[in-house]
XYZ file of C-alpha atoms in Angstrom:
584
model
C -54.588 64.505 52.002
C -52.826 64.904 55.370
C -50.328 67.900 55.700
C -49.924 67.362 51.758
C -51.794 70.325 50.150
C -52.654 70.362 46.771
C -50.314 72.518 44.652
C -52.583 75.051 42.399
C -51.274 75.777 38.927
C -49.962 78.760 37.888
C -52.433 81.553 36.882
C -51.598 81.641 33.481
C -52.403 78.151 33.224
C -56.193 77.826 34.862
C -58.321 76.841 32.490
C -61.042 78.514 34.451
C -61.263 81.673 36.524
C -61.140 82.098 40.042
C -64.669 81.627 41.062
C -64.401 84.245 43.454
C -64.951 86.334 39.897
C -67.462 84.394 38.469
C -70.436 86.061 40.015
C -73.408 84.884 38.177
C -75.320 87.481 35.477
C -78.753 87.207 34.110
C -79.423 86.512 31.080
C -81.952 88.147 28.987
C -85.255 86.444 29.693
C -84.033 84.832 32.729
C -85.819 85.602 36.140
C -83.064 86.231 38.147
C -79.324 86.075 38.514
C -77.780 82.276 39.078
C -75.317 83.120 42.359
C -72.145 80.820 42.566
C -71.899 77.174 43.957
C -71.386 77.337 47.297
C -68.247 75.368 46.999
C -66.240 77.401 44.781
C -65.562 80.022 47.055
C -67.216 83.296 48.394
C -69.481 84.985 46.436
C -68.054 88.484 44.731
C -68.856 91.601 46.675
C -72.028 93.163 45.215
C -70.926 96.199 43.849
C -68.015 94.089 41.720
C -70.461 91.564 41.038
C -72.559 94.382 38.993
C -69.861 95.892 37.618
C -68.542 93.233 35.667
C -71.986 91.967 34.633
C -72.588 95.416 33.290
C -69.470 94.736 30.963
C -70.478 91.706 29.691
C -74.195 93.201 28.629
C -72.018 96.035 27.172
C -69.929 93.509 25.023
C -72.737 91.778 24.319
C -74.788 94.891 22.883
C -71.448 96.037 20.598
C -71.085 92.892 18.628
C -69.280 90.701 21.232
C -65.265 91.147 22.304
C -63.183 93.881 21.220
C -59.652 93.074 20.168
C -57.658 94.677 23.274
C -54.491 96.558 22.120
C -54.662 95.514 18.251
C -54.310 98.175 16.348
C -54.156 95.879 13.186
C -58.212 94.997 13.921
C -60.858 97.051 14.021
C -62.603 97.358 17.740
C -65.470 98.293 19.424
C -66.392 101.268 21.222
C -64.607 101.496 24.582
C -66.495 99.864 27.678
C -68.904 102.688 28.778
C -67.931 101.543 32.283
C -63.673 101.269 32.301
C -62.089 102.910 35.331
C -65.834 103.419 36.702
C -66.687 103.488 40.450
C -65.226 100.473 42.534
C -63.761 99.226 39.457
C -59.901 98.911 39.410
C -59.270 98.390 35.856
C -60.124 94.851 33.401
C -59.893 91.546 35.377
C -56.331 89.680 35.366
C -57.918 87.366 32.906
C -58.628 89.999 30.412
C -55.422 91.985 30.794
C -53.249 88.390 30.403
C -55.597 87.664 27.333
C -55.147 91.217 26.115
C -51.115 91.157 26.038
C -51.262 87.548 24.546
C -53.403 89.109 21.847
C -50.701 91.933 21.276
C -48.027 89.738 21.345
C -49.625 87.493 18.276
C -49.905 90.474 16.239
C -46.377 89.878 15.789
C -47.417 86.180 13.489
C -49.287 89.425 11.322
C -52.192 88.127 12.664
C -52.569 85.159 11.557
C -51.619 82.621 14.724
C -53.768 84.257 18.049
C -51.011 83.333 21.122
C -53.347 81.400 23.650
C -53.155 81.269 27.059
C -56.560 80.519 28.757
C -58.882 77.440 26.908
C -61.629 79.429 25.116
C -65.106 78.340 26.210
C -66.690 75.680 24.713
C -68.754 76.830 21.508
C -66.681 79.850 20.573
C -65.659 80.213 16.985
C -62.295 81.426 17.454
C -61.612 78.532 19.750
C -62.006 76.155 17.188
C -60.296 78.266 14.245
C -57.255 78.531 16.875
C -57.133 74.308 17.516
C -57.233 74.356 13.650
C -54.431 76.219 13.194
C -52.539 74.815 16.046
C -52.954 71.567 14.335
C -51.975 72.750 10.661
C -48.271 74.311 12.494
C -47.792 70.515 13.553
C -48.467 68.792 10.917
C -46.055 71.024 8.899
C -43.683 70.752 11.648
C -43.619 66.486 10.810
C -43.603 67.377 7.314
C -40.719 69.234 7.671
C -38.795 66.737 9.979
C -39.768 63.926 7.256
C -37.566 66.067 4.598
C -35.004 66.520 6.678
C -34.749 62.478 6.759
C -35.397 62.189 3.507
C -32.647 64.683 2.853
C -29.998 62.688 5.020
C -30.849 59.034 3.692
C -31.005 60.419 -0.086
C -28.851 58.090 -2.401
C -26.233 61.198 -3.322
C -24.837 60.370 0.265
C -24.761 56.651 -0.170
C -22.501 57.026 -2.819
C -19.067 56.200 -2.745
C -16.810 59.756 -1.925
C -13.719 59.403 -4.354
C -11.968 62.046 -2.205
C -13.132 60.616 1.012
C -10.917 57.932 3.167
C -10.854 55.722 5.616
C -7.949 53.337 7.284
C -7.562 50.995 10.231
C -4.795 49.607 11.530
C -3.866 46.825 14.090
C -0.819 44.180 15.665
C -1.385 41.405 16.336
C 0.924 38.965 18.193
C 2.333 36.136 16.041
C 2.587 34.073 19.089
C 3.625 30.028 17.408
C 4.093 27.267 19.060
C 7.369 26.407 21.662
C 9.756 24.962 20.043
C 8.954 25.688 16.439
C 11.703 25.897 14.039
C 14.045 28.746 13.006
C 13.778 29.585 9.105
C 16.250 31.296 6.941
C 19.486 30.065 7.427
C 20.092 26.106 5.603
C 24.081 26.081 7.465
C 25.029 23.389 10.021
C 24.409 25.654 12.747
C 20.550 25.439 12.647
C 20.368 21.973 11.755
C 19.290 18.871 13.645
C 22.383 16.328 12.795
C 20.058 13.626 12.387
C 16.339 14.283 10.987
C 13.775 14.014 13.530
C 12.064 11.070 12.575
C 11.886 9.554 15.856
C 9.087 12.319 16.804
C 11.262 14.162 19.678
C 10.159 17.471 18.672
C 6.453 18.315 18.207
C 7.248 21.247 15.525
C 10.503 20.623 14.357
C 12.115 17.898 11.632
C 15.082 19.178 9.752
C 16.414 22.150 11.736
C 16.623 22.941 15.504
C 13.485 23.955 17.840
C 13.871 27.452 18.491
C 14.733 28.354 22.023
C 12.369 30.825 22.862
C 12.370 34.902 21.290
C 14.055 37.352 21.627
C 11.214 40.428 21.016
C 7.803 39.673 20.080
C 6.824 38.960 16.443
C 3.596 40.196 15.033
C 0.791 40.851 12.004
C 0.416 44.102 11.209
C -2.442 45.500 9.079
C -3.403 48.560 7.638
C -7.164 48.736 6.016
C -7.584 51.399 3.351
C -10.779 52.429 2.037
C -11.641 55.121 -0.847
C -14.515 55.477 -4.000
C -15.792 52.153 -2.880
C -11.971 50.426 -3.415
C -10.646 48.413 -0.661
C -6.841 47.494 0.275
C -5.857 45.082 3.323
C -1.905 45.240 3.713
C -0.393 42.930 6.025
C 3.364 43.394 7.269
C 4.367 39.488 9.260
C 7.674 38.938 10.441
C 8.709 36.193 8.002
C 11.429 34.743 6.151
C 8.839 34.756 2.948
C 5.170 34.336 1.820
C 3.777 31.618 -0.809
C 1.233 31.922 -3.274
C -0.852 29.583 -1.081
C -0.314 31.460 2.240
C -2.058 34.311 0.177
C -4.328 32.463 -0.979
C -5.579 31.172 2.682
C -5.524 34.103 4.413
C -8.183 35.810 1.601
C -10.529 32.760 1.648
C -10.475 32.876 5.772
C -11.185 36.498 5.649
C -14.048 36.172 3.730
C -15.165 33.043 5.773
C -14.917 35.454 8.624
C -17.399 37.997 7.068
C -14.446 40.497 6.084
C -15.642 42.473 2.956
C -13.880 41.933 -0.615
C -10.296 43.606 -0.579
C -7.302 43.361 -2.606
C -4.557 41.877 -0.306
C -1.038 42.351 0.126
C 1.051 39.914 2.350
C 3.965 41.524 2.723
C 6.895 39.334 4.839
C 9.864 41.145 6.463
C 12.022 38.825 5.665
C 14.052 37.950 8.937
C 16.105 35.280 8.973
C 14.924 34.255 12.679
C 11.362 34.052 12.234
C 9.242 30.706 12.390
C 9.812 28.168 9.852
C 7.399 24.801 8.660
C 4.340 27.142 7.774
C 5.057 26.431 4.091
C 4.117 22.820 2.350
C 6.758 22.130 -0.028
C 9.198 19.552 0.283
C 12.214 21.019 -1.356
C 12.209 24.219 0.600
C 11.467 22.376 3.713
C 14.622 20.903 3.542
C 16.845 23.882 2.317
C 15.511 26.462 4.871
C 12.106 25.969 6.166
C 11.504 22.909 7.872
C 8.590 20.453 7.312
C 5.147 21.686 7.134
C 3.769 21.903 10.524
C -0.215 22.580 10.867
C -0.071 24.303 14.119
C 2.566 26.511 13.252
C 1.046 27.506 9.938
C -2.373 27.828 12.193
C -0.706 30.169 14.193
C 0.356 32.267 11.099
C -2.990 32.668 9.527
C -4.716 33.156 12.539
C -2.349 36.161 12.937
C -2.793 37.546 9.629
C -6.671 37.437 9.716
C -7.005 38.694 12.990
C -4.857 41.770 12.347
C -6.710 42.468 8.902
C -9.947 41.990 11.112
C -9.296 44.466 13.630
C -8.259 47.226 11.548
C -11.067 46.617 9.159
C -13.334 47.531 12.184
C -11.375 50.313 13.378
C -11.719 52.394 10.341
C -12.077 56.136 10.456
C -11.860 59.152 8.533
C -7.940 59.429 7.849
C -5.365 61.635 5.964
C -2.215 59.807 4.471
C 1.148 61.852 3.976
C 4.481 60.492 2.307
C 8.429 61.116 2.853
C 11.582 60.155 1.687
C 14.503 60.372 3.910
C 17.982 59.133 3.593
C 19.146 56.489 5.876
C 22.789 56.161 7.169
C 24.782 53.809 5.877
C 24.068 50.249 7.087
C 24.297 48.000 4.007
C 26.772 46.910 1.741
C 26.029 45.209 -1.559
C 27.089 41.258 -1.976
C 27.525 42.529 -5.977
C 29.942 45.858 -4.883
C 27.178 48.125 -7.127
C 25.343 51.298 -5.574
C 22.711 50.392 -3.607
C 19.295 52.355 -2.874
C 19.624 54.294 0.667
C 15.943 55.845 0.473
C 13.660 54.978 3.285
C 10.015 55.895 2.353
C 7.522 56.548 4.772
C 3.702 56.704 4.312
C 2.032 58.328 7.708
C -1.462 57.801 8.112
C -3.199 59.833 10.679
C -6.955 60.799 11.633
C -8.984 63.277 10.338
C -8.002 65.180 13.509
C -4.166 64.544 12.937
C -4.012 61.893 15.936
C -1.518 58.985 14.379
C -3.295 55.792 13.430
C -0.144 53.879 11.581
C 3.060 53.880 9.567
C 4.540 52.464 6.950
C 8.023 52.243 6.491
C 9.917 50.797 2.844
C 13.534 50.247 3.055
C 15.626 47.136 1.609
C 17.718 45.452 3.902
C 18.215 41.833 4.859
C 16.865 40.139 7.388
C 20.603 38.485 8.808
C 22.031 40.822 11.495
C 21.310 38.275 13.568
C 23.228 35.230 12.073
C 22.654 31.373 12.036
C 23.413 30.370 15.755
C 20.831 32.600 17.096
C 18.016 30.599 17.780
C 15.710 32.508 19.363
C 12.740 34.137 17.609
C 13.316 37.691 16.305
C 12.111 40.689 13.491
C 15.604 41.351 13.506
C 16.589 44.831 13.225
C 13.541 45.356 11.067
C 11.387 44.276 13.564
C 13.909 46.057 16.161
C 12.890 48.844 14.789
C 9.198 48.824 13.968
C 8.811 48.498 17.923
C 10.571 51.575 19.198
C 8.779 53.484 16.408
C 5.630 51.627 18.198
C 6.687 53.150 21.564
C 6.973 55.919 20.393
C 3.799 56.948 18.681
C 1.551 54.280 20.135
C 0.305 52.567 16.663
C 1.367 49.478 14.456
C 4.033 50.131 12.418
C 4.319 48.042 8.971
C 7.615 47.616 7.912
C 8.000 46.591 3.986
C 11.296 45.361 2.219
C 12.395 46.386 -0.710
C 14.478 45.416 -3.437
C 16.751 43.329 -1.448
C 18.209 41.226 -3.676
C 22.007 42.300 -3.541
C 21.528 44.010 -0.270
C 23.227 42.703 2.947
C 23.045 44.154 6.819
C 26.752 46.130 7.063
C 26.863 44.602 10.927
C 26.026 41.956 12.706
C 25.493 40.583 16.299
C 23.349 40.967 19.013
C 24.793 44.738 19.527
C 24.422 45.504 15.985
C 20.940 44.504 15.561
C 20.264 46.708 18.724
C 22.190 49.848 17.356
C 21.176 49.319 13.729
C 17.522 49.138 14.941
C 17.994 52.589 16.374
C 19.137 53.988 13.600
C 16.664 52.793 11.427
C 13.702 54.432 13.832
C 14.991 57.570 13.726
C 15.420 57.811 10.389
C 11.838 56.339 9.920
C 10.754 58.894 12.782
C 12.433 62.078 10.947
C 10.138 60.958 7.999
C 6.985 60.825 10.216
C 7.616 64.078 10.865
C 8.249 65.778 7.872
C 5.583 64.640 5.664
C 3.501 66.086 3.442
C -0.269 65.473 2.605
C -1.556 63.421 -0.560
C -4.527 63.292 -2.016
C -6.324 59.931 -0.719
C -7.751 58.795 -4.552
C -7.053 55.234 -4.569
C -6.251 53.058 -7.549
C -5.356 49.597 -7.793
C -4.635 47.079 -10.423
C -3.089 43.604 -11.212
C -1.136 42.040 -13.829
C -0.797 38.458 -14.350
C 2.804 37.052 -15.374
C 3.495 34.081 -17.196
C 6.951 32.578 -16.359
C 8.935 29.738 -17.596
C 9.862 26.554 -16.063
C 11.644 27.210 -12.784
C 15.723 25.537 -13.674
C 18.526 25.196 -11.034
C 22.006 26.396 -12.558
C 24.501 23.353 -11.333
C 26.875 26.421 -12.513
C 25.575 29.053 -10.718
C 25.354 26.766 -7.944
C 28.417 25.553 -7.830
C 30.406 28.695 -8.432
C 31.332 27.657 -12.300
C 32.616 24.032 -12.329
C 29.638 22.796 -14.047
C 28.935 23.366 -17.463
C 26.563 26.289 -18.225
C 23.752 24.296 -19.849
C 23.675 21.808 -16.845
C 19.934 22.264 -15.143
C 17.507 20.757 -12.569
C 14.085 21.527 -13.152
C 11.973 22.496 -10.619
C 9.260 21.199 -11.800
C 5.860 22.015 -9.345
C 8.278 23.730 -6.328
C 7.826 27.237 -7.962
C 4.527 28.526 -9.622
C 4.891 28.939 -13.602
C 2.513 32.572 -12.948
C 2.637 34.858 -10.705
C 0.079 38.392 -9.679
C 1.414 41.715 -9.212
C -0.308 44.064 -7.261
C 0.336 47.881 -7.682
C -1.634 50.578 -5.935
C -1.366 54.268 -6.296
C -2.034 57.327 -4.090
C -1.902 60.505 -6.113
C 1.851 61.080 -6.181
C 2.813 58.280 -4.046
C 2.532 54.405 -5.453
C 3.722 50.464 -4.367
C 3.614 48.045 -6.250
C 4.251 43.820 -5.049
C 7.361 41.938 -6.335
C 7.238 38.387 -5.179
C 10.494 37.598 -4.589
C 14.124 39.183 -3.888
C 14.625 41.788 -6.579
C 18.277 43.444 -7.368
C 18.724 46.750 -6.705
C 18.958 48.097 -10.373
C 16.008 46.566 -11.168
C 14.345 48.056 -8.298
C 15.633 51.736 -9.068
C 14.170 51.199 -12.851
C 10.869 50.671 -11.664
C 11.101 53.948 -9.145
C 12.168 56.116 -12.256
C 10.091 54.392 -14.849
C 6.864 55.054 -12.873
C 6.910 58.886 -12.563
C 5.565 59.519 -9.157
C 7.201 61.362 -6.943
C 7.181 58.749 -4.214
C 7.503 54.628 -5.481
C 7.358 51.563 -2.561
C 8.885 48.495 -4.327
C 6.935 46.203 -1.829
C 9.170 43.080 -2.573
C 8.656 39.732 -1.054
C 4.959 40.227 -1.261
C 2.248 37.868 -2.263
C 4.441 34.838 -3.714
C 7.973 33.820 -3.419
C 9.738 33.319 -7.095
C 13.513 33.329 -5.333
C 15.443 35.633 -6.632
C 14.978 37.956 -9.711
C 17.926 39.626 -11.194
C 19.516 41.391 -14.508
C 20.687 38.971 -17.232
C 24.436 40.380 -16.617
C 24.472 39.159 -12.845
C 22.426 36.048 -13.756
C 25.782 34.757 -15.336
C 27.918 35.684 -12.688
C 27.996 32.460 -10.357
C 26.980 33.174 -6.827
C 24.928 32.583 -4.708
C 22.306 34.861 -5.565
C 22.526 33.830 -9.171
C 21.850 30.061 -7.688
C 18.477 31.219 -6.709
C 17.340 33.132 -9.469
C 15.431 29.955 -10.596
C 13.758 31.334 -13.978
C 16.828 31.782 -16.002
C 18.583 35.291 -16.684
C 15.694 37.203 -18.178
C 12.758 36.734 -16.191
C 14.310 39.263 -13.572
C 14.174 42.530 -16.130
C 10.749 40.654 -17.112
C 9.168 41.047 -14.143
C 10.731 44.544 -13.036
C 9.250 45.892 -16.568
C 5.753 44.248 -15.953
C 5.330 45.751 -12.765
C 6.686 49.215 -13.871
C 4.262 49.389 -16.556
C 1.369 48.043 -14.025
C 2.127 51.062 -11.682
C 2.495 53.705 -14.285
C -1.108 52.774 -15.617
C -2.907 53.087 -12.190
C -0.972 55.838 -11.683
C -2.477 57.637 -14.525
C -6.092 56.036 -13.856
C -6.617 53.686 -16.302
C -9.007 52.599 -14.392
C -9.455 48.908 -13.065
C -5.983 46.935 -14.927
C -6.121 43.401 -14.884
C -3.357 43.171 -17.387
C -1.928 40.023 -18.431
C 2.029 39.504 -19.751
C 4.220 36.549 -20.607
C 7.657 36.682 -20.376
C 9.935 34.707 -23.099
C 13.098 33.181 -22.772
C 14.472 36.617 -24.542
C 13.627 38.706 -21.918
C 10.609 41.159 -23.475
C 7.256 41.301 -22.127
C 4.575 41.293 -24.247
């Protein structure tokens, strides 16, 4: 309507001819010739009028239409009037049917291209909608196989070489004024108890005074042939059996699949105490049990285990050992272990997702008047590694037993944390590829009754069979965890392991790349050989299950990680450990 005309379609499109060229013809027995409705347009010229009604009774008296340009069926005799007086060649209609008929022969004849409707009635019409139906329906046949193909239960199996890892940090932000733990000396305590309530957090030792870097949860989710491992590095002095136990009943509260968990602390000597219940080590070095602070702690550890359980992707993993400077000294004067193992996980593009850094140090650069919150130069270091290549970076102790910090200070924890990147960094950059084919397995240790040495204790004047038993302060069984990567394995020591013991289990295992992941899991004090048991220190003081239980252990979790490594499938192993030191 108005100045808006009505577009016409394109000529190959009309279903019906111009009317212009639709002259009526008579048909045989008819009385005369039926002219055009008025309203469709002039009538044809006379002379073009005839001529094509003269082709029609031609068609008509050869057996109907000739295929046009087919030379694959047979055709009629050529119109008697083509190229005839005042005729300019077939209508437009006939030569755009004609070259869609020659361009079908190229289906060998079987699919006619259309592109006019036929008339109503005609048989080829109808074969053509038949056929034009029979392509779709295979089409949807074919797309339904295709779906069935994607959805088919080979590629809902679990890939054994296929794997995927998340990673995350999260802030381990407790509350002001929460206590210091680590140190038991004068200089941290309160000099009377708090038992007047002045401090909301605090009871034996001092509040802390703010921190001096951030401390954080940091996870790394790994996922292969349907096994799951969640492995959380926390800047703490140590992690209980019950801590453990906690965080794995919250993540599953919080929906988190089934996974096999390491807790793995850093042990710094200036992270929060009163997260742990136990009376005796409340007083010695942790403080009393606070609920908000141990809150705090959990809520860090599930949230980071969380996060990087729903950020996983396709991932590569890739292992090297560097040597780290010298920065320790050993508290027995016996070699130490300088290697620093890294494990680099990236994308399956090669963009980094996390690292993982195993080197055994303790946590006391930063000594007992510091009270400010702090990784120390463990967590010193984790965060310029962070800045650097923009992921969380798990740092893991090793076997730390005999191992002190060669410096100390506020400088030295800078410096030393410097060093300690780069080294980690040099690793990140030279290492090599493994195989992602996860195994994991657990063995169960029995241990005896957990005995203070009055000897060890007091540096020899006691006599040597003078004890204090524990009695429920330390567990009488502990779990040990090991996984393995192809060549590359960890396995968890809960407690403070001496170096020698630590080296046996790296040789016994025969990969070419071993984390001892000690103070993971549980906290058993300190584990040593028989020899140094008897040597009265204060490292001997806290070995608390006598002078066998610490080549006990070390041999338990040797042979653990030597059967995953060799894929014995799913170990749930179970060893007791006498009073003579063999496992069995």
């Amino acid at each position: 309507r108005g100045h808006r005309r009505r577009r016409r379609a394109p000529r190959e499109r009309r279903l019906r001819a111009d009317p212009r060229r639709r002259a009526g013809c008579a048909r045989p027995g008819a009385a005369d010739a039926r002219s055009p409705a008025g309203h469709r347009g002039a009538d044809l010229p006379a002379h073009a009028a005839d001529a094509r009604c003269a082709r029609r009774a031609a068609r008509a008296r050869s057996g109907g239409r000739r295929s046009i340009g087919r030379a694959d069926r047979p055709g009629g005799a050529p119109d008697a009037d083509a190229g005839g007086p005042g005729d300019h060649g077939p209508p437009e209609r006939d030569r755009r049917r004609g070259a869609a008929e020659s361009a079908g022969a190229l289906l060998g004849g079987r699919v006619a291209l259309q592109v006019g409707r036929p008339g109503a009635g005609r048989a080829d019409g109808a074969r053509r909608r038949a056929v034009r139906h029979e392509v779709n329906r295979l089409a949807w046949l074919a797309l339904a196989v295709a779906l069935l193909a994607v959805a088919s239960p080979a590629t809902a199996q679990p890939c054994p070489d296929c794997l995927e890892a998340g990673a995350a940090r999260v802030p381990l932000a407790v509350p002001a004024g929460a206590p210091l733990a680590g140190y038991g000396s004068l200089a941290r305590r309160l000099l009377i108890p708090d038992v007047r309530g002045r401090h909301s957090h605090a009871f034996w030792f001092q509040p802390s005074r703010g921190a001096r870097d951030e401390l954080a949860a940091r996870a790394l989710v790994l996922e292969s042939g349907g096994r799951r491992v969640a492995w959380v590095a926390v800047d703490l002095l140590a992690v209980d059996q019950t801590l453990t136990a906690d965080a794995e009943r919250r993540l599953g509260a919080a929906g988190v699949r089934p996974a096999t968990l390491i807790l793995s602390a850093s042990h710094t000597h200036s992270g929060p105490g009163a997260f742990v219940d136990s009376t005796l080590l409340g007083w010695l070095t942790l403080d009393r049990l606070d609920p908000a602070v141990r809150e705090a702690v959990l809520g860090a550890i599930v949230g980071a285990v969380r996060q990087a359980d729903a950020g996983r992707r396709p991932a590569r993993l890739a292992t090297a050992s560097v040597t780290a400077p010298g920065l320790v000294r050993s508290r027995f004067g016996q070699p130490l272990d300088h290697e620093l193992l890294v494990v680099k996980v990236t994308s399956a593009r090669g963009e980094p997702v996390a690292l993982v850094w195993n080197y055994a140090i303790h946590g006391t650069t930063l000594g007992p008047r510091n009270l400010r919150l702090s990784g120390d130069v463990m967590g010193e270091a984790s965060t310029l590694l962070e800045r650097d290549l923009g992921v969380p970076v798990l740092f893991v102790n090793g076997a730390v037993g005999d191992v002190s910090p060669g410096r100390h200070g506020e400088r030295a924890t800078a410096e030393v944390g410097a060093e300690l990147a780069s080294a980690a960094h040099a690793g990140w950059v030279s290492a090599t590829p493994i195989a992602p084919v996860l195994e994991v397995g657990h063995t169960t240790v029995a241990l005896p009754v957990a005995r203070l040495s009055v000897r060890n204790c007091l540096r020899g004047w006691a006599p040597r069979p003078l004890t204090v038993p524990l009695g429920s302060v330390f567990p009488r069984e502990t779990t040990l965890t090991a996984v393995a990567l192809t060549d590359t394995g960890w396995v968890t020591l809960p407690g403070e392991l001496q170096t020698s013991l630590g080296r046996g289990i790296k040789e016994a295992s025969g990969l070419r790349h071993t984390l001892v992941a000690g103070l993971s899991n549980a906290y058993l004090g300190y584990l040593v050989t028989a020899a140094d048991y008897e040597r009265p220190t204060y490292v001997s003081c806290g070995s608390v299950y006598g002078p066998q239980a610490g080549g006990c252990v070390a041999q338990a979790a040797a042979e653990l990680l030597g059967a995953v490594a060799r894929g014995a499938g799913a170990v749930n192993a179970r060893v007791a450990c006498d009073l003579e030191g063999a496992a069995r």
